[in-house]
Structure formats: structure tokens, C-alpha cells
């Protein structure tokens, strides 16, 4: 049995939503968590900058003797995951694939309307859109960049009138969807405001499915 810790990397506190879910599903695993709050936010940075920051995060975690790395950040997953997987031999997992694979199973043979909200960088990269189109060609996709939500979550502004009004403004064009992907790990921190706007829409954040996938990887490994 490999007793080394899991490494987890995010641009800030958003990845703690993933951390919490992984600890819930894998309570005996130790986790080294790196939140790069010094250089937050990532969503407004260039792809080249995000790749470089992700490489630095991975190298720090490798230095902590981790056995596997989770990129618990939508922006880093969408823009840097494939690049860093070519560079490092250590297993690296992002938050996009496992969630879209779950949605494909849930909505198989249907034509769902799927909304994706994320940072501008993530939306610009088409990371979520490309994976949805690949696995769910019948799906209709609506996207919205929500650049203020992650900084507000970092500041702890998740349960006030400012958060409520900001979420309402962003989501005014994301109506009539069957499912909404919270494409940034900070966004579950404002999920209650999202529910107030969209009601009974099914919400999907990357954490539960990533944790399940991680569990499968560790068992197989």
C-alpha cells in the first residue's frame, strides 16, 4: 500500500471544496493542499502564465513526495492539464473529465440543455465545452464567464447582498437549462444564491465525481 499523500493544487480556497469531498470519500488518505493565493486569480491570466504557475505548483507537490496530484482548479485544468501531463510522470487528474463522463451517463440518449459557468479563462479555453461536445454531441451548451465570483469567495463574500445580486446578474442569460456545471471550484461556495435564481435545476460541481474517480484510480493503482 502506498502511504504517501495525495497532492492537491488550486489557485486559492476554491479547491477546499474538492479537498472536503476527497476526505469524505477517502478518509484514510493524507492530502497536501497548495492554494496559490499569492498569485490568485488565475482566470484573468494568459494560458502561458497558467501553465507556468501550474508547473510550479506541481513541482512543489512533487517535492512533498506525493503519489498523485489533483488539479482542483477549473482554470488550471482547462488550460494546463494536458500540457503538464506531457511533462511529468506522476499521475495528474483534473476536474473536467470525471464530471462530463457522469453527465454523459446521466443524460445518455437525451438532448439536454447544459449550462456552464466558470472563470473567463476557463470559458475562453473551451475546456468544458470541448469535452461535452465530444461525449455528448446532442447536448446544447450555454456558457457564461463569471469573473467576480471566485474573488468574492476568496474574500468570504458568499453570504451577503453583493453575492446575491452578482449571481443574479450573471445567471440572467442561463435560464431553461437541465443541468448547470459549476466550472470553478470556488462556485459551490455561492451555490445557495445560484439555487435562488435557477430553482430546481440540477447542479454539478467537479468535487464528488473527481473524488469518486480518484478513489477508482487509487484502487486500480
Tab-separated table of C-alpha atoms in Angstrom:
chain	number	residue	atom	x	y	z
A	1	UNK	CA	0.000	0.000	0.000
A	2	UNK	CA	1.315	3.438	-0.951
A	3	UNK	CA	1.090	5.602	2.166
A	4	UNK	CA	2.394	8.742	0.511
A	5	UNK	CA	-0.034	11.707	0.498
A	6	UNK	CA	-2.160	12.989	-2.357
A	7	UNK	CA	-1.123	16.395	-3.663
A	8	UNK	CA	-3.851	18.930	-4.413
A	9	UNK	CA	-3.413	22.261	-6.145
A	10	UNK	CA	-5.721	25.260	-6.644
A	11	UNK	CA	-5.432	28.980	-7.236
A	12	UNK	CA	-6.876	29.651	-3.771
A	13	UNK	CA	-9.554	28.415	-1.380
A	14	UNK	CA	-11.914	27.026	-4.029
A	15	UNK	CA	-10.091	23.716	-4.131
A	16	UNK	CA	-11.005	23.185	-0.487
A	17	UNK	CA	-14.447	22.164	-1.778
A	18	UNK	CA	-12.628	19.318	-3.553
A	19	UNK	CA	-10.452	18.636	-0.510
A	20	UNK	CA	-13.570	18.223	1.636
A	21	UNK	CA	-15.166	15.763	-0.769
A	22	UNK	CA	-11.988	13.718	-1.186
A	23	UNK	CA	-11.611	13.442	2.603
A	24	UNK	CA	-15.248	12.366	2.812
A	25	UNK	CA	-14.807	9.570	0.269
A	26	UNK	CA	-11.204	8.698	1.167
A	27	UNK	CA	-10.964	9.411	4.904
A	28	UNK	CA	-7.728	7.470	5.373
A	29	UNK	CA	-5.769	9.410	2.775
A	30	UNK	CA	-3.467	12.255	3.718
A	31	UNK	CA	-3.555	15.334	1.490
A	32	UNK	CA	-1.002	18.084	0.915
A	33	UNK	CA	-3.008	21.098	-0.231
A	34	UNK	CA	-1.465	24.061	-2.053
A	35	UNK	CA	-3.614	27.154	-2.522
A	36	UNK	CA	-1.763	29.742	-4.586
A	37	UNK	CA	-3.499	32.732	-3.017
A	38	UNK	CA	-0.405	34.888	-3.615
A	39	UNK	CA	-0.998	34.832	-7.380
A	40	UNK	CA	-4.780	34.498	-7.381
A	41	UNK	CA	-6.834	34.914	-9.557
A	42	UNK	CA	-5.895	32.620	-12.429
A	43	UNK	CA	-8.991	33.265	-14.555
A	44	UNK	CA	-7.709	36.554	-15.977
A	45	UNK	CA	-4.193	35.307	-16.781
A	46	UNK	CA	-2.847	34.107	-20.135
A	47	UNK	CA	-2.660	30.413	-20.943
A	48	UNK	CA	1.134	30.579	-20.852
A	49	UNK	CA	1.086	32.088	-17.358
A	50	UNK	CA	-1.387	29.487	-16.104
A	51	UNK	CA	0.761	26.646	-17.457
A	52	UNK	CA	3.836	28.089	-15.739
A	53	UNK	CA	2.015	28.553	-12.417
A	54	UNK	CA	0.621	25.036	-12.638
A	55	UNK	CA	4.098	23.627	-13.291
A	56	UNK	CA	5.394	25.450	-10.230
A	57	UNK	CA	2.558	24.057	-8.126
A	58	UNK	CA	3.164	20.531	-9.373
A	59	UNK	CA	6.893	20.762	-8.705
A	60	UNK	CA	6.229	21.961	-5.156
A	61	UNK	CA	3.923	18.996	-4.557
A	62	UNK	CA	6.384	16.531	-6.094
A	63	UNK	CA	8.869	17.924	-3.591
A	64	UNK	CA	6.450	16.867	-0.839
A	65	UNK	CA	6.726	13.247	-2.052
A	66	UNK	CA	3.095	12.927	-3.136
A	67	UNK	CA	1.910	9.871	-5.086
A	68	UNK	CA	-0.631	11.636	-7.296
A	69	UNK	CA	-1.682	15.217	-7.998
A	70	UNK	CA	-5.203	16.624	-8.259
A	71	UNK	CA	-5.576	19.942	-10.048
A	72	UNK	CA	-8.576	21.218	-8.086
A	73	UNK	CA	-8.936	24.301	-10.263
A	74	UNK	CA	-11.135	24.680	-13.321
A	75	UNK	CA	-8.904	27.254	-14.977
A	76	UNK	CA	-5.699	25.247	-14.499
A	77	UNK	CA	-7.443	22.043	-15.588
A	78	UNK	CA	-8.828	23.603	-18.755
A	79	UNK	CA	-5.633	25.347	-19.828
A	80	UNK	CA	-2.710	23.433	-18.335
A	81	UNK	CA	-3.677	19.817	-17.598
A	82	UNK	CA	-2.843	18.326	-20.980
A	83	UNK	CA	0.434	20.250	-21.137
A	84	UNK	CA	1.689	19.201	-17.703
A	85	UNK	CA	0.705	15.574	-18.245
A	86	UNK	CA	3.228	15.532	-21.102
A	87	UNK	CA	5.977	16.831	-18.815
A	88	UNK	CA	5.608	14.882	-15.562
A	89	UNK	CA	5.439	11.137	-14.999
A	90	UNK	CA	3.391	11.434	-11.803
A	91	UNK	CA	-0.361	10.827	-12.316
A	92	UNK	CA	-2.252	14.148	-12.610
A	93	UNK	CA	-6.046	14.446	-12.506
A	94	UNK	CA	-8.225	17.485	-13.293
A	95	UNK	CA	-11.840	18.288	-12.535
A	96	UNK	CA	-13.420	18.274	-16.005
A	97	UNK	CA	-13.374	14.732	-17.384
A	98	UNK	CA	-14.998	12.882	-14.483
A	99	UNK	CA	-17.884	15.351	-14.277
A	100	UNK	CA	-18.670	15.275	-18.004
A	101	UNK	CA	-18.421	11.479	-18.029
A	102	UNK	CA	-21.009	11.383	-15.240
A	103	UNK	CA	-23.287	13.750	-17.151
A	104	UNK	CA	-22.948	11.646	-20.293
A	105	UNK	CA	-24.139	8.605	-18.361
A	106	UNK	CA	-26.989	10.531	-16.728
A	107	UNK	CA	-28.290	12.113	-19.939
A	108	UNK	CA	-27.438	9.342	-22.401
A	109	UNK	CA	-29.745	9.275	-25.441
A	110	UNK	CA	-31.186	12.667	-24.459
A	111	UNK	CA	-30.650	16.192	-25.766
A	112	UNK	CA	-30.038	18.153	-22.572
A	113	UNK	CA	-29.524	21.880	-22.243
A	114	UNK	CA	-26.336	22.227	-20.213
A	115	UNK	CA	-25.145	25.486	-18.704
A	116	UNK	CA	-21.509	26.070	-17.761
A	117	UNK	CA	-20.403	28.916	-15.529
A	118	UNK	CA	-16.699	29.413	-14.904
A	119	UNK	CA	-13.925	31.977	-14.969
A	120	UNK	CA	-13.404	33.876	-18.194
A	121	UNK	CA	-10.169	31.976	-18.773
A	122	UNK	CA	-11.895	28.623	-18.467
A	123	UNK	CA	-14.735	29.630	-20.786
A	124	UNK	CA	-12.243	31.082	-23.273
A	125	UNK	CA	-10.282	27.809	-23.317
A	126	UNK	CA	-13.394	25.788	-24.281
A	127	UNK	CA	-12.220	23.091	-21.874
A	128	UNK	CA	-15.681	22.158	-20.625
A	129	UNK	CA	-17.360	22.778	-23.979
A	130	UNK	CA	-14.962	20.556	-25.917
A	131	UNK	CA	-15.382	17.639	-23.536
A	132	UNK	CA	-19.183	17.976	-23.537
A	133	UNK	CA	-19.280	18.130	-27.336
A	134	UNK	CA	-17.038	15.065	-27.554
A	135	UNK	CA	-19.018	12.862	-25.174
A	136	UNK	CA	-22.475	14.423	-25.554
A	137	UNK	CA	-22.855	15.584	-29.174
A	138	UNK	CA	-26.624	16.042	-28.759
A	139	UNK	CA	-26.258	18.460	-25.838
A	140	UNK	CA	-26.975	22.170	-26.216
A	141	UNK	CA	-24.468	24.259	-24.298
A	142	UNK	CA	-24.806	27.704	-22.758
A	143	UNK	CA	-21.757	29.293	-21.161
A	144	UNK	CA	-21.127	32.328	-19.008
A	145	UNK	CA	-17.879	33.722	-17.666
A	146	UNK	CA	-18.340	34.895	-14.077
A	147	UNK	CA	-15.050	36.603	-13.194
A	148	UNK	CA	-16.175	38.189	-9.919
A	149	UNK	CA	-17.425	35.062	-8.160
A	150	UNK	CA	-14.053	33.495	-7.359
A	151	UNK	CA	-12.541	36.720	-5.939
A	152	UNK	CA	-15.674	37.221	-3.846
A	153	UNK	CA	-15.354	33.681	-2.500
A	154	UNK	CA	-11.697	34.343	-1.652
A	155	UNK	CA	-12.783	37.402	0.329
A	156	UNK	CA	-15.515	35.460	2.109
A	157	UNK	CA	-18.276	37.449	0.396
A	158	UNK	CA	-20.518	34.435	-0.161
A	159	UNK	CA	-23.494	35.161	2.053
A	160	UNK	CA	-24.380	38.793	1.523
A	161	UNK	CA	-26.432	41.019	-0.761
A	162	UNK	CA	-23.469	41.701	-3.047
A	163	UNK	CA	-23.037	37.969	-3.741
A	164	UNK	CA	-26.772	37.556	-4.290
A	165	UNK	CA	-27.006	40.407	-6.817
A	166	UNK	CA	-23.810	39.383	-8.627
A	167	UNK	CA	-25.007	35.817	-9.096
A	168	UNK	CA	-28.399	37.045	-10.277
A	169	UNK	CA	-26.794	39.309	-12.889
A	170	UNK	CA	-24.505	36.587	-14.233
A	171	UNK	CA	-27.247	33.982	-14.480
A	172	UNK	CA	-29.897	36.079	-16.182
A	173	UNK	CA	-28.944	34.539	-19.536
A	174	UNK	CA	-28.505	30.988	-18.203
A	175	UNK	CA	-32.159	30.072	-17.956
A	176	UNK	CA	-34.030	26.974	-19.124
A	177	UNK	CA	-31.142	24.556	-18.651
A	178	UNK	CA	-31.461	20.964	-17.469
A	179	UNK	CA	-28.103	20.986	-15.705
A	180	UNK	CA	-25.639	23.633	-14.582
A	181	UNK	CA	-21.943	22.863	-14.250
A	182	UNK	CA	-20.149	24.914	-11.617
A	183	UNK	CA	-16.945	25.040	-13.625
A	184	UNK	CA	-14.867	26.726	-10.937
A	185	UNK	CA	-14.278	25.079	-7.568
A	186	UNK	CA	-14.989	28.404	-5.837
A	187	UNK	CA	-18.580	28.430	-7.093
A	188	UNK	CA	-20.054	25.840	-4.698
A	189	UNK	CA	-19.422	28.491	-2.034
A	190	UNK	CA	-22.206	30.613	-3.587
A	191	UNK	CA	-24.428	27.687	-4.554
A	192	UNK	CA	-27.325	28.832	-2.373
A	193	UNK	CA	-27.568	32.079	-4.351
A	194	UNK	CA	-27.443	30.111	-7.604
A	195	UNK	CA	-30.323	27.936	-6.395
A	196	UNK	CA	-32.365	31.046	-5.630
A	197	UNK	CA	-32.020	32.145	-9.262
A	198	UNK	CA	-32.375	28.815	-11.065
A	199	UNK	CA	-34.623	26.874	-8.710
A	200	UNK	CA	-34.811	23.138	-9.346
A	201	UNK	CA	-32.045	22.928	-11.923
A	202	UNK	CA	-29.557	20.103	-11.264
A	203	UNK	CA	-26.189	21.455	-10.145
A	204	UNK	CA	-22.897	19.704	-10.778
A	205	UNK	CA	-19.580	20.689	-9.300
A	206	UNK	CA	-16.446	18.720	-10.024
A	207	UNK	CA	-15.722	17.590	-6.471
A	208	UNK	CA	-17.922	14.485	-5.941
A	209	UNK	CA	-17.180	12.906	-9.301
A	210	UNK	CA	-13.488	13.744	-9.107
A	211	UNK	CA	-13.302	12.151	-5.655
A	212	UNK	CA	-15.014	9.014	-6.950
A	213	UNK	CA	-12.658	8.872	-9.933
A	214	UNK	CA	-9.673	9.389	-7.634
A	215	UNK	CA	-10.880	6.522	-5.451
A	216	UNK	CA	-11.080	4.260	-8.505
A	217	UNK	CA	-7.581	5.290	-9.636
A	218	UNK	CA	-6.087	4.532	-6.235
A	219	UNK	CA	-7.814	1.149	-6.026
A	220	UNK	CA	-6.655	0.214	-9.523
A	221	UNK	CA	-3.167	1.525	-8.834
